[in-house]
Tab-separated table of C-alpha atoms in Angstrom:
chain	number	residue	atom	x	y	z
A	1	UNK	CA	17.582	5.808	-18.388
A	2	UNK	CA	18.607	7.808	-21.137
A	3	UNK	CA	15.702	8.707	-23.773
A	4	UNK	CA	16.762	6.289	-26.487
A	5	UNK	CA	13.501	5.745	-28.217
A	6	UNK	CA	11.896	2.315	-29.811
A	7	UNK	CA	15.386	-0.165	-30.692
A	8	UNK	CA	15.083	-1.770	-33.445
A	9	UNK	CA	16.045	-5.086	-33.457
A	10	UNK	CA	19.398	-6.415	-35.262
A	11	UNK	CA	18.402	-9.257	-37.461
A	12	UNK	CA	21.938	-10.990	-38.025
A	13	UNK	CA	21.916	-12.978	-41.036
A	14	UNK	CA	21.483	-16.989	-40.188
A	15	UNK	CA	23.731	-17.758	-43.400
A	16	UNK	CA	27.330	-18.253	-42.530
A	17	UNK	CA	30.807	-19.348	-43.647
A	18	UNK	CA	31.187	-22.926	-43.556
A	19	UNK	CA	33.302	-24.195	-41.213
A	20	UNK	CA	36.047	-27.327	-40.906
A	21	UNK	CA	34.487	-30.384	-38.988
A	22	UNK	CA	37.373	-29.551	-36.879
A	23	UNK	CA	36.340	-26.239	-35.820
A	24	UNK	CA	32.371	-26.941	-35.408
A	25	UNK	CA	33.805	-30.185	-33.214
A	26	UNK	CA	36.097	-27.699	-30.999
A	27	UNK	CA	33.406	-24.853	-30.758
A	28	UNK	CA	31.094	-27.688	-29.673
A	29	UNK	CA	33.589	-28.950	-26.918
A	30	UNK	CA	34.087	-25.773	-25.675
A	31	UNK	CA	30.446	-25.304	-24.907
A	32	UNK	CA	30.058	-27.901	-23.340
A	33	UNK	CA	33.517	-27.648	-21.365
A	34	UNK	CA	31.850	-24.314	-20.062
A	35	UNK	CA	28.396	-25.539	-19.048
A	36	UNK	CA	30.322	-28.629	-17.354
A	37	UNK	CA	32.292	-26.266	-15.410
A	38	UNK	CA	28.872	-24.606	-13.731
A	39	UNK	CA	29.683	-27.132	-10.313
A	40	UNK	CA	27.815	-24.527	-8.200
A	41	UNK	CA	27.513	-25.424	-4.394
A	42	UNK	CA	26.348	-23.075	-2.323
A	43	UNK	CA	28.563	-19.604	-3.340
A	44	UNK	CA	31.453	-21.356	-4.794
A	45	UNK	CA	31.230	-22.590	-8.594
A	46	UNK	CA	34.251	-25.136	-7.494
A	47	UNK	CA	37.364	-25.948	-8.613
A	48	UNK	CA	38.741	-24.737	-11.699
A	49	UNK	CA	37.949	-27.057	-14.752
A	50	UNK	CA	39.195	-24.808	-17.244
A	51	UNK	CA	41.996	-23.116	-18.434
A	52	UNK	CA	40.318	-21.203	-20.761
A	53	UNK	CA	39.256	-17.075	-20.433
A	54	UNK	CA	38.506	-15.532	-24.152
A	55	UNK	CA	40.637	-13.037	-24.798
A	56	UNK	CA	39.904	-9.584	-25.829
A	57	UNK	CA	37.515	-9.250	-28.701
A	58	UNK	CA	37.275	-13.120	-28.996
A	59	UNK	CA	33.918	-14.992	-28.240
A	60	UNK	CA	34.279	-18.196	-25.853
A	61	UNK	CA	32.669	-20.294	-29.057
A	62	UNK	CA	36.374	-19.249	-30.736
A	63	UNK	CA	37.888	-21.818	-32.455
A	64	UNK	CA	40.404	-21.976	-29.147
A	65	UNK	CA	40.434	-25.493	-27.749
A	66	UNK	CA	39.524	-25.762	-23.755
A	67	UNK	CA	42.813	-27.132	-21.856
A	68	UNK	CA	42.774	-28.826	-18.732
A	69	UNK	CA	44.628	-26.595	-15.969
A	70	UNK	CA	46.325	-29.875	-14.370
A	71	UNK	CA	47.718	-31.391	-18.435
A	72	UNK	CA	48.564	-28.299	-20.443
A	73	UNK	CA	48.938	-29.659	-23.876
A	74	UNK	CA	49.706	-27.868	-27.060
A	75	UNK	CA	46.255	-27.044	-28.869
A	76	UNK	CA	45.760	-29.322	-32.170
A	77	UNK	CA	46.373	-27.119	-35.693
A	78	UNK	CA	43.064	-26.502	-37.497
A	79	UNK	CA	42.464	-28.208	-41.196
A	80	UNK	CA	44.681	-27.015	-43.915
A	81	UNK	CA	41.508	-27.004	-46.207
A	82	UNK	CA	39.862	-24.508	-45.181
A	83	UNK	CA	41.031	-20.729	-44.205
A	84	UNK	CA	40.340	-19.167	-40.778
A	85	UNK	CA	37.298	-17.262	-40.119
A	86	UNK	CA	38.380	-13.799	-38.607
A	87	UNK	CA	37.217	-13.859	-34.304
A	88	UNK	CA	34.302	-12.936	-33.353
A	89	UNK	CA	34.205	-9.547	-31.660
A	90	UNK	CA	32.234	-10.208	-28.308
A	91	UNK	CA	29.734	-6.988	-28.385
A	92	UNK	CA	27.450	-8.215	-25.090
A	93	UNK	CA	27.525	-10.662	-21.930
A	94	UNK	CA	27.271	-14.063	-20.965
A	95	UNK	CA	26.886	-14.120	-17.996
A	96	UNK	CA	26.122	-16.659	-15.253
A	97	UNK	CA	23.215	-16.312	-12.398
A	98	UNK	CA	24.506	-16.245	-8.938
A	99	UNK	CA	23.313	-17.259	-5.461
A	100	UNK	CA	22.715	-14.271	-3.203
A	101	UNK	CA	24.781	-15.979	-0.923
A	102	UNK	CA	27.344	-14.635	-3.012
A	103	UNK	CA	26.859	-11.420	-1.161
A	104	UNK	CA	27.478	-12.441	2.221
A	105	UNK	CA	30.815	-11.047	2.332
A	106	UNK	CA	33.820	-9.700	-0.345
A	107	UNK	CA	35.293	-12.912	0.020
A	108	UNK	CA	32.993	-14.670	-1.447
A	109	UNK	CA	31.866	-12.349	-4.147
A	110	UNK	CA	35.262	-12.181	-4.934
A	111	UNK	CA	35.595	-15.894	-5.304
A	112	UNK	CA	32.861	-16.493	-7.590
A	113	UNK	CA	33.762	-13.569	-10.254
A	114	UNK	CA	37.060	-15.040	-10.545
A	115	UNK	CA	35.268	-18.709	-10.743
A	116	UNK	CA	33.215	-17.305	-13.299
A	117	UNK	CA	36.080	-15.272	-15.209
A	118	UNK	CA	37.851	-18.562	-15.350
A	119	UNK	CA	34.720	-20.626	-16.753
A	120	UNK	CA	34.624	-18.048	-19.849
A	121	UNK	CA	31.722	-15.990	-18.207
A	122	UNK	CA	31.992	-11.814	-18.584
A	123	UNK	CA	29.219	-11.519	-16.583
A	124	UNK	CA	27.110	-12.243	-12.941
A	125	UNK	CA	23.888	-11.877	-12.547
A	126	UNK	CA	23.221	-10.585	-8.766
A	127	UNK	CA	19.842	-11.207	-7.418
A	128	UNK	CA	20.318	-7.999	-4.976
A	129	UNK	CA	16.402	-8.468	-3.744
A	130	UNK	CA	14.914	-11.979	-3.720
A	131	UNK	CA	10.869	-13.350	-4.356
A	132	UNK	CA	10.135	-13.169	-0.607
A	133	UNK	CA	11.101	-9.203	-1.098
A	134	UNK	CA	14.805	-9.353	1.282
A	135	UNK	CA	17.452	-6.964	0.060
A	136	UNK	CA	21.297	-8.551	0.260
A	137	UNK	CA	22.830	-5.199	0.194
A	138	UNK	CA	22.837	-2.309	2.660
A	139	UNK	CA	20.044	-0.323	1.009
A	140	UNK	CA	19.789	3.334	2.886
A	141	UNK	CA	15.579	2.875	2.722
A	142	UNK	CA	14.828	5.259	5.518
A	143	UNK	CA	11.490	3.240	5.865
A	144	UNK	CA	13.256	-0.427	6.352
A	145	UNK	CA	15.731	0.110	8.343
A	146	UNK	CA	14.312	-1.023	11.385
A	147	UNK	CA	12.926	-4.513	9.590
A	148	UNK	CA	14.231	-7.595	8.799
A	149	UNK	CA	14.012	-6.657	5.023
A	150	UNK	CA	17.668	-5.662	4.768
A	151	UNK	CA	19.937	-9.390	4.756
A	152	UNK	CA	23.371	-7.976	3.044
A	153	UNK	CA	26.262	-5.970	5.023
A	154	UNK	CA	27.909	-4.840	2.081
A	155	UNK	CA	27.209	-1.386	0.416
A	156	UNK	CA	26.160	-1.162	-3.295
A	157	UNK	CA	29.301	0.444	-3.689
A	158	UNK	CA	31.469	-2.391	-2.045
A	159	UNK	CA	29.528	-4.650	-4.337
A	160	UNK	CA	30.641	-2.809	-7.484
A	161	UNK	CA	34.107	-2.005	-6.525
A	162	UNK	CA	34.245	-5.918	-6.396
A	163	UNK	CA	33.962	-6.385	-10.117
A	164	UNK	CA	36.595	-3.222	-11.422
A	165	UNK	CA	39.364	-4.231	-13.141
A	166	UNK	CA	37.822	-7.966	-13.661
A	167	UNK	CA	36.978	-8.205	-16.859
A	168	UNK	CA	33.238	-9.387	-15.331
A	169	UNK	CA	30.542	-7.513	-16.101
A	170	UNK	CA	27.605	-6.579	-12.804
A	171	UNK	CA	24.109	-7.477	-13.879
A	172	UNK	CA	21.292	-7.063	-11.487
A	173	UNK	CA	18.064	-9.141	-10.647
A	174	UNK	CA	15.889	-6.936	-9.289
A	175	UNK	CA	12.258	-8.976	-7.927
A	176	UNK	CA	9.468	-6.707	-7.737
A	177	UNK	CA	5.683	-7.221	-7.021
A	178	UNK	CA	6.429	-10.500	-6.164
A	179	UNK	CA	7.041	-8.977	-2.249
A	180	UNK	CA	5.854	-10.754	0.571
A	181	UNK	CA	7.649	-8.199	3.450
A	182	UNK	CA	8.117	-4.702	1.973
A	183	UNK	CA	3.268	-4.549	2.263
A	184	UNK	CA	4.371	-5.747	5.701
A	185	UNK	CA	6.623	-2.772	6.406
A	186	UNK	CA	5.394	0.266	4.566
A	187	UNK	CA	2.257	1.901	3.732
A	188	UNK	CA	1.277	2.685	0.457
A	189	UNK	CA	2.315	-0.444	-0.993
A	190	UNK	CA	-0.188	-3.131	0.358
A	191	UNK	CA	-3.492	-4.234	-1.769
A	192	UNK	CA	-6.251	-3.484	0.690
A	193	UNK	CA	-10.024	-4.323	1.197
A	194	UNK	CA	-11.761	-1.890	-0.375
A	195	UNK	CA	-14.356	-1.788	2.206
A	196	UNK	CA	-11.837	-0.888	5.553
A	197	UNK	CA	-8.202	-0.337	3.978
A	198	UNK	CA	-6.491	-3.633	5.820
A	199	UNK	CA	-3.814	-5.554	4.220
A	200	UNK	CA	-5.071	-7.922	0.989
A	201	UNK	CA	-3.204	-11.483	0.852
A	202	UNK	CA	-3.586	-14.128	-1.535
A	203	UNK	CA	-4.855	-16.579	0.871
A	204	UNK	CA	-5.491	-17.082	4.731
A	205	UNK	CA	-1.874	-16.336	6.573
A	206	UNK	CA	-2.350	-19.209	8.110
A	207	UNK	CA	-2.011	-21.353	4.834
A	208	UNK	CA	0.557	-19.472	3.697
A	209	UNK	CA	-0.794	-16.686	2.350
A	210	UNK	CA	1.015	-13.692	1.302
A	211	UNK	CA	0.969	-10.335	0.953
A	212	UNK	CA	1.878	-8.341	-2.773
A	213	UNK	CA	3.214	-5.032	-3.912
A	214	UNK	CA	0.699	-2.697	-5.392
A	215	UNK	CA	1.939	-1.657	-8.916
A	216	UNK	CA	-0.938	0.956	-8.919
A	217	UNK	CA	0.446	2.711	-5.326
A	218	UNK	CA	2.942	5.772	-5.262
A	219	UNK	CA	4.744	4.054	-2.057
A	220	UNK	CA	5.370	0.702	-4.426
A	221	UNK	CA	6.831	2.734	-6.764
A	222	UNK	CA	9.059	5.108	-4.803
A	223	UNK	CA	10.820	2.402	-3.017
A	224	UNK	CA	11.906	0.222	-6.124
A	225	UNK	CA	12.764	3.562	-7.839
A	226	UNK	CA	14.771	4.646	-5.125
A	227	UNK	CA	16.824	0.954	-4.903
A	228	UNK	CA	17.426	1.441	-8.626
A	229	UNK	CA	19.238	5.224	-8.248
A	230	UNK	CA	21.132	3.970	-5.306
A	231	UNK	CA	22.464	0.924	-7.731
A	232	UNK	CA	22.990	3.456	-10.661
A	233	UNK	CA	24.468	5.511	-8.523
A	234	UNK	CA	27.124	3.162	-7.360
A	235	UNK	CA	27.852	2.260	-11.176
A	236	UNK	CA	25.261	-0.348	-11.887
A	237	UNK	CA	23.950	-0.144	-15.431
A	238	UNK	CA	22.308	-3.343	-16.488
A	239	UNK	CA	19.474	-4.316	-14.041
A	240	UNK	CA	16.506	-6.552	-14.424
A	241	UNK	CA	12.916	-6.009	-13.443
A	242	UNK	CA	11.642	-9.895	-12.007
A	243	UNK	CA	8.118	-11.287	-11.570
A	244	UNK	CA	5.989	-7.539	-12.752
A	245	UNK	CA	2.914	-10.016	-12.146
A	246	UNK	CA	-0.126	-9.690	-10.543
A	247	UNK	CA	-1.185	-12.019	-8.233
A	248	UNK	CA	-3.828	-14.687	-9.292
A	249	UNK	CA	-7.255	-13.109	-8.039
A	250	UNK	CA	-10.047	-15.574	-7.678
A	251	UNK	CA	-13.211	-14.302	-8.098
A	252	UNK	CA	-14.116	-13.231	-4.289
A	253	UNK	CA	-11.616	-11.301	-4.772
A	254	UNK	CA	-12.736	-8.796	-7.698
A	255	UNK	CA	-15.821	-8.071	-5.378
A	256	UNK	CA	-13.369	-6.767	-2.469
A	257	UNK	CA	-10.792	-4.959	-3.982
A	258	UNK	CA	-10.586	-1.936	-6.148
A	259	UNK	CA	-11.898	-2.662	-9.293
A	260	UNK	CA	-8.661	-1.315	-10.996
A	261	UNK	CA	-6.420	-3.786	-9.450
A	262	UNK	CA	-8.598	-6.643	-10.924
A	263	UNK	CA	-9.918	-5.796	-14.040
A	264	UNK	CA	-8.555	-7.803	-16.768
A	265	UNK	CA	-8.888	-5.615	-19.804
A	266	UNK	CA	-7.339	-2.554	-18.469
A	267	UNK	CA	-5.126	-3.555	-15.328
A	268	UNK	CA	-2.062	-3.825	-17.358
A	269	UNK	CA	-1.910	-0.104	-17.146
A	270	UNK	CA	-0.419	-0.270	-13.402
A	271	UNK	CA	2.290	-2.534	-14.824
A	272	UNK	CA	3.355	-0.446	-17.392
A	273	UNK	CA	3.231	2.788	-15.048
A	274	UNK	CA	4.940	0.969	-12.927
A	275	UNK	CA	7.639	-0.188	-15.097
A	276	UNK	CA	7.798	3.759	-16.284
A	277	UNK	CA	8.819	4.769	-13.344
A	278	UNK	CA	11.638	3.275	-12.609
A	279	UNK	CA	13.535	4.635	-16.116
A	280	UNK	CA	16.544	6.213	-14.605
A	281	UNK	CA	19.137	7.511	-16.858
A	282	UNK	CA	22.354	5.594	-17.384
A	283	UNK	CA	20.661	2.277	-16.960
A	284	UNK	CA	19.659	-0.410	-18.987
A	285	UNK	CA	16.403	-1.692	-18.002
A	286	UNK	CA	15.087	-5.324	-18.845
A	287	UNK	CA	11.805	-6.650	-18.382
A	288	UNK	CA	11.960	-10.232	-17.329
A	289	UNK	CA	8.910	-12.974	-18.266
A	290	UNK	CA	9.144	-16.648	-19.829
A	291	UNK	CA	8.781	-17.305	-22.923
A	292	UNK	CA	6.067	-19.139	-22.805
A	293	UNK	CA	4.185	-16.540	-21.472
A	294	UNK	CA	5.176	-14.309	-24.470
A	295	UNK	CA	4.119	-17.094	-27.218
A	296	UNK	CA	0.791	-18.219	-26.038
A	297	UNK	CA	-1.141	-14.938	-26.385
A	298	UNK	CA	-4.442	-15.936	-28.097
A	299	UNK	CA	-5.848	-14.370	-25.346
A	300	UNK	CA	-3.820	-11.308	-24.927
A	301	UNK	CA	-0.406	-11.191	-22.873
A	302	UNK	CA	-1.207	-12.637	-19.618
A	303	UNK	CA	1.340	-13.844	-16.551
A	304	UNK	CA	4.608	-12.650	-16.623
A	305	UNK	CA	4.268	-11.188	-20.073
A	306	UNK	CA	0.848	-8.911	-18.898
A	307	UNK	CA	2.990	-5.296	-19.053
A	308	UNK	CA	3.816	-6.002	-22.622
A	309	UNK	CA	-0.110	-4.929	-23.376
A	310	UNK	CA	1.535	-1.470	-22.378
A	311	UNK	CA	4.244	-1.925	-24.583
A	312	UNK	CA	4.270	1.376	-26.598
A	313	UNK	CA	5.398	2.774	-23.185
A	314	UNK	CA	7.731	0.838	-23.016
A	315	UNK	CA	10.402	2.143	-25.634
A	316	UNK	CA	13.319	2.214	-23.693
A	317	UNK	CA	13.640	-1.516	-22.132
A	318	UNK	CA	14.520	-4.588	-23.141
A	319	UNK	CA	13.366	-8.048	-22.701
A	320	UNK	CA	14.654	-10.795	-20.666
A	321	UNK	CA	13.055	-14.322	-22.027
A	322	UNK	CA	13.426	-17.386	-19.817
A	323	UNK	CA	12.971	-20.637	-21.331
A	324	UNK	CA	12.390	-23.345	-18.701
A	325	UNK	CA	12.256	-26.879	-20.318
A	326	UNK	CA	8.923	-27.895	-18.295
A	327	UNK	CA	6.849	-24.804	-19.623
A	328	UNK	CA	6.626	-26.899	-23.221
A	329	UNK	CA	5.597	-30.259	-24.080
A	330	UNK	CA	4.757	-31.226	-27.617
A	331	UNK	CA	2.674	-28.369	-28.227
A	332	UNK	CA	0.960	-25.222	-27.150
A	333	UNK	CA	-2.082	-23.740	-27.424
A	334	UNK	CA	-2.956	-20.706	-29.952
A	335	UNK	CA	-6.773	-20.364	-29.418
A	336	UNK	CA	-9.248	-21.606	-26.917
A	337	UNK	CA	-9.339	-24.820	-28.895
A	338	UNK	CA	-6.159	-24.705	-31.636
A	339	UNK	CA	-2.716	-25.888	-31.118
A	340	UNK	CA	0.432	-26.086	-32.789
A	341	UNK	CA	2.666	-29.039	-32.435
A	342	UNK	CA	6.206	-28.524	-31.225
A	343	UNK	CA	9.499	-30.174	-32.593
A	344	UNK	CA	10.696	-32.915	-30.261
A	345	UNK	CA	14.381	-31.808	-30.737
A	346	UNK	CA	15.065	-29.384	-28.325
A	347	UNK	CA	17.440	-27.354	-30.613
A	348	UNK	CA	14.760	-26.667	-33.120
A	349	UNK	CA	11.970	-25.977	-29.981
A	350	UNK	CA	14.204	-23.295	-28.680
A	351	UNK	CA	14.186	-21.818	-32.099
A	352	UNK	CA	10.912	-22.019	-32.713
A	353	UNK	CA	9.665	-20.742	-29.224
A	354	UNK	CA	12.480	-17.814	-29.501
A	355	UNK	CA	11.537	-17.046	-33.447
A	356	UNK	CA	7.510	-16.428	-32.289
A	357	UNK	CA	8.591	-14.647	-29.636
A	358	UNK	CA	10.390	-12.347	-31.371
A	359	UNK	CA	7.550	-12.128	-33.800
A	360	UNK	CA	5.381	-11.291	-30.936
A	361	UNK	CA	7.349	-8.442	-29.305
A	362	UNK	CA	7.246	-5.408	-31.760
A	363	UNK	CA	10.893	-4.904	-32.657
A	364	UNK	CA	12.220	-4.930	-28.596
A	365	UNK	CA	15.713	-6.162	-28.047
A	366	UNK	CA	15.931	-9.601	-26.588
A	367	UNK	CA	18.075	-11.484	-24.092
A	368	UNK	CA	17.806	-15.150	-23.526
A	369	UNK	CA	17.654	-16.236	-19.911
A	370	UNK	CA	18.264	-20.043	-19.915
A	371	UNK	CA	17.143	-22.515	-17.003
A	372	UNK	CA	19.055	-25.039	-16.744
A	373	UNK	CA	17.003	-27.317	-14.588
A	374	UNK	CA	16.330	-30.801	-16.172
A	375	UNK	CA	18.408	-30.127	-19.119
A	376	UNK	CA	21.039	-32.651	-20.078
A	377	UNK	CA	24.711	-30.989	-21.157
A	378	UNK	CA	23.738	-31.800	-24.606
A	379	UNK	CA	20.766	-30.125	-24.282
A	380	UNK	CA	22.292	-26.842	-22.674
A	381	UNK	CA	25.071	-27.112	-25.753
A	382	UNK	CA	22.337	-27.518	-28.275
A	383	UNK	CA	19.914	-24.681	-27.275
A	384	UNK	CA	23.329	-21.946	-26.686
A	385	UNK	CA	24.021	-23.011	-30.316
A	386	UNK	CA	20.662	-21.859	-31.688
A	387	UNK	CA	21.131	-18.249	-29.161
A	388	UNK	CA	24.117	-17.666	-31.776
A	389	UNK	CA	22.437	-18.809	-34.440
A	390	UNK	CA	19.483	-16.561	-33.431
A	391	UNK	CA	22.036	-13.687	-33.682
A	392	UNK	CA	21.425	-12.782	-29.622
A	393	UNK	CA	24.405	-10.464	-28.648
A	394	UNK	CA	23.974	-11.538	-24.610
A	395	UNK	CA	22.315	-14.800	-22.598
A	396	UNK	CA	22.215	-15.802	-19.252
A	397	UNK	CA	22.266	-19.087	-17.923
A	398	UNK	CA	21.083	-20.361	-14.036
């Protein structure tokens, strides 16, 4: 990644020109026209919904009405009263999370860009290597070839070459320690007894225990770095760093592993060494945790947010915040026995939850990563609303 030092964030100013009721009522529609349009079965987002793609330098919250492909209509005229508000120049993504069954074939990849071109998205988020730790692209990994690691056919230049000339931007989900197969496969990547060197899992195999990645080891780190500079090196340049977490050690386990992989008060530095090595230059790296995570700190940065202890190595990435509706309820704690209270309206949660966050980072760029699961379309339309409000230049929805 190119040496671009600490960003600073952009505050954009919250006070705008008022609109017509006409125009807030069409830029409303047209939100929720898109999120209704997110039919996803299996690969295929569906049928077309919309006849609606943004066109260049316009945002898809434009004051453009959405028009059903099967009843073109003319679109209505806006209010006399009130002048037009130049477009909105679109400066980042929005971009939609994809199955990895997208990747099964060119076919299908091809399919769902152009779905997703045609429900206003200008980007896909790929999840090229999943939670369990399978790759869905033909990584050259000397070490894994001979595994059941590798589940794609197509090269990370096939998969690229897919998106030229469509107007849809390639964003990649990259899971990391979160690696059940690659400790399986290779050595130096494994947590291991201290005492005899075998293989460390979270619980007996036979109740599904599993095995981790090693942020700490040499072996972790040179296979993630080399998956990134095969990805750059096909013309990737956005690609985001999943579940950096340690796994939950009970007690019995601090008193069998190194004491450097456990100890809570200086651990964080394998994250952030981690996360260190894989800058590569030409991409944009993004650190992925929830927000939740981020917020409730009394206790230091803990979960998915642990690496951001290290954060003054960590200059040159960004931050990915998911919000998932079930990580809040009406409040959340900020000391071992304090809490605040939460707004019930989901709008002004969001923009609380986002506002401390931001508070909490130091100044790092910020990308909103939004869950849909359990949110009504109202909800979805309400909490994208406060993202441009928030002055966010990209999201990402699932």
């Amino acid at each position: 990644m190119a040496q671009k030092g600490r960003k600073i964030k952009r505050i954009k100013s919250l006070y705008k020109p008022r609109k017509s009721r006409s125009r807030k009522f069409i830029e409303i529609a047209v939100m929720f026209a898109v999120v209704c349009g997110l039919g996803f079965v299996g690969w295929s987002i569906g049928s077309a919904i919309l006849n609606y793609s943004p066109p260049d330098g316009q945002h898809a919250g434009s004051s453009d009405p959405v028009v059903p492909i099967d009843n073109p209509v003319a679109p209505p005229a806006e209010e006399p009263d009130e002048p037009d508000e130049p477009p909105a120049v679109i400066t980042g993504f929005n971009a939609i999370a994809a199955p990895s069954s997208v990747l099964d074939n060119i076919t299908s990849l091809s399919a769902y860009i152009s779905q997703a071109n045609l429900n206003g998205f200008n980007a896909v988020v790929l999840e090229i290597k999943d939670s369990t730790g399978h790759l869905f692209y033909a990584s050259e990994f000397a070490p894994i070839q001979d595994s059941d690691i590798i589940r794609g056919t197509l090269t990370a230049e096939q998969i690229f070459a897919a998106f030229e000339d469509t107007g849809v931007k390639p964003v990649i989900r990259l899971n990391t320690l979160l690696d059940r197969l690659a400790p399986r496969v290779m050595a130096d990547v494994s947590y291991v007894f201290a005492a005899n060197g075998s293989r460390w899992a979270d619980d007996r195999m036979d109740l599904g225990g599993k095995l981790w990645a090693n942020p700490f080891l040499q072996g972790t780190r040179d296979y993630h770095l080399f998956i990134i500079n095969e990805l750059v090196n096909a013309g990737f340049t956005d690609i985001i760093l999943a579940n950096m977490i340690f796994p939950r050690f009970r007690n019995s386990d601090r008193d069998i592993l190194a004491p450097e992989f456990t100890a809570p008060a200086t651990r964080f530095e394998g994250l952030a060494g981690f996360a260190g090595a894989l800058e590569v230059s030409g991409a944009s790296l993004y650190l992925e945790m929830t927000v939740r995570d981020v917020i409730e700190n009394y206790a230091g940065f803990l979960g998915t947010a642990e690496v951001l202890r290290g954060m003054r190595g960590l200059n040159n990435f960004e931050l990915l915040l998911v919000y998932n509706k079930d990580d809040f309820g009406t409040e959340y704690k900020t000391g071992e026995h304090s809490t605040v209270t939460l707004p019930a309206e989901t709008g002004a949660l969001v923009s609380v939850v986002f506002k401390q966050a931001g508070s909490q980072t130091g100044g790092f760029e910020i990308t909103p990563f939004l869950n849909r699961e359990n949110l009504t379309d109202r909800e979805i339309a309400d909490i994208l609303a406060v993202f441009g409000e928030l002055g966010y230049e990209n999201f990402i929805i699932r």
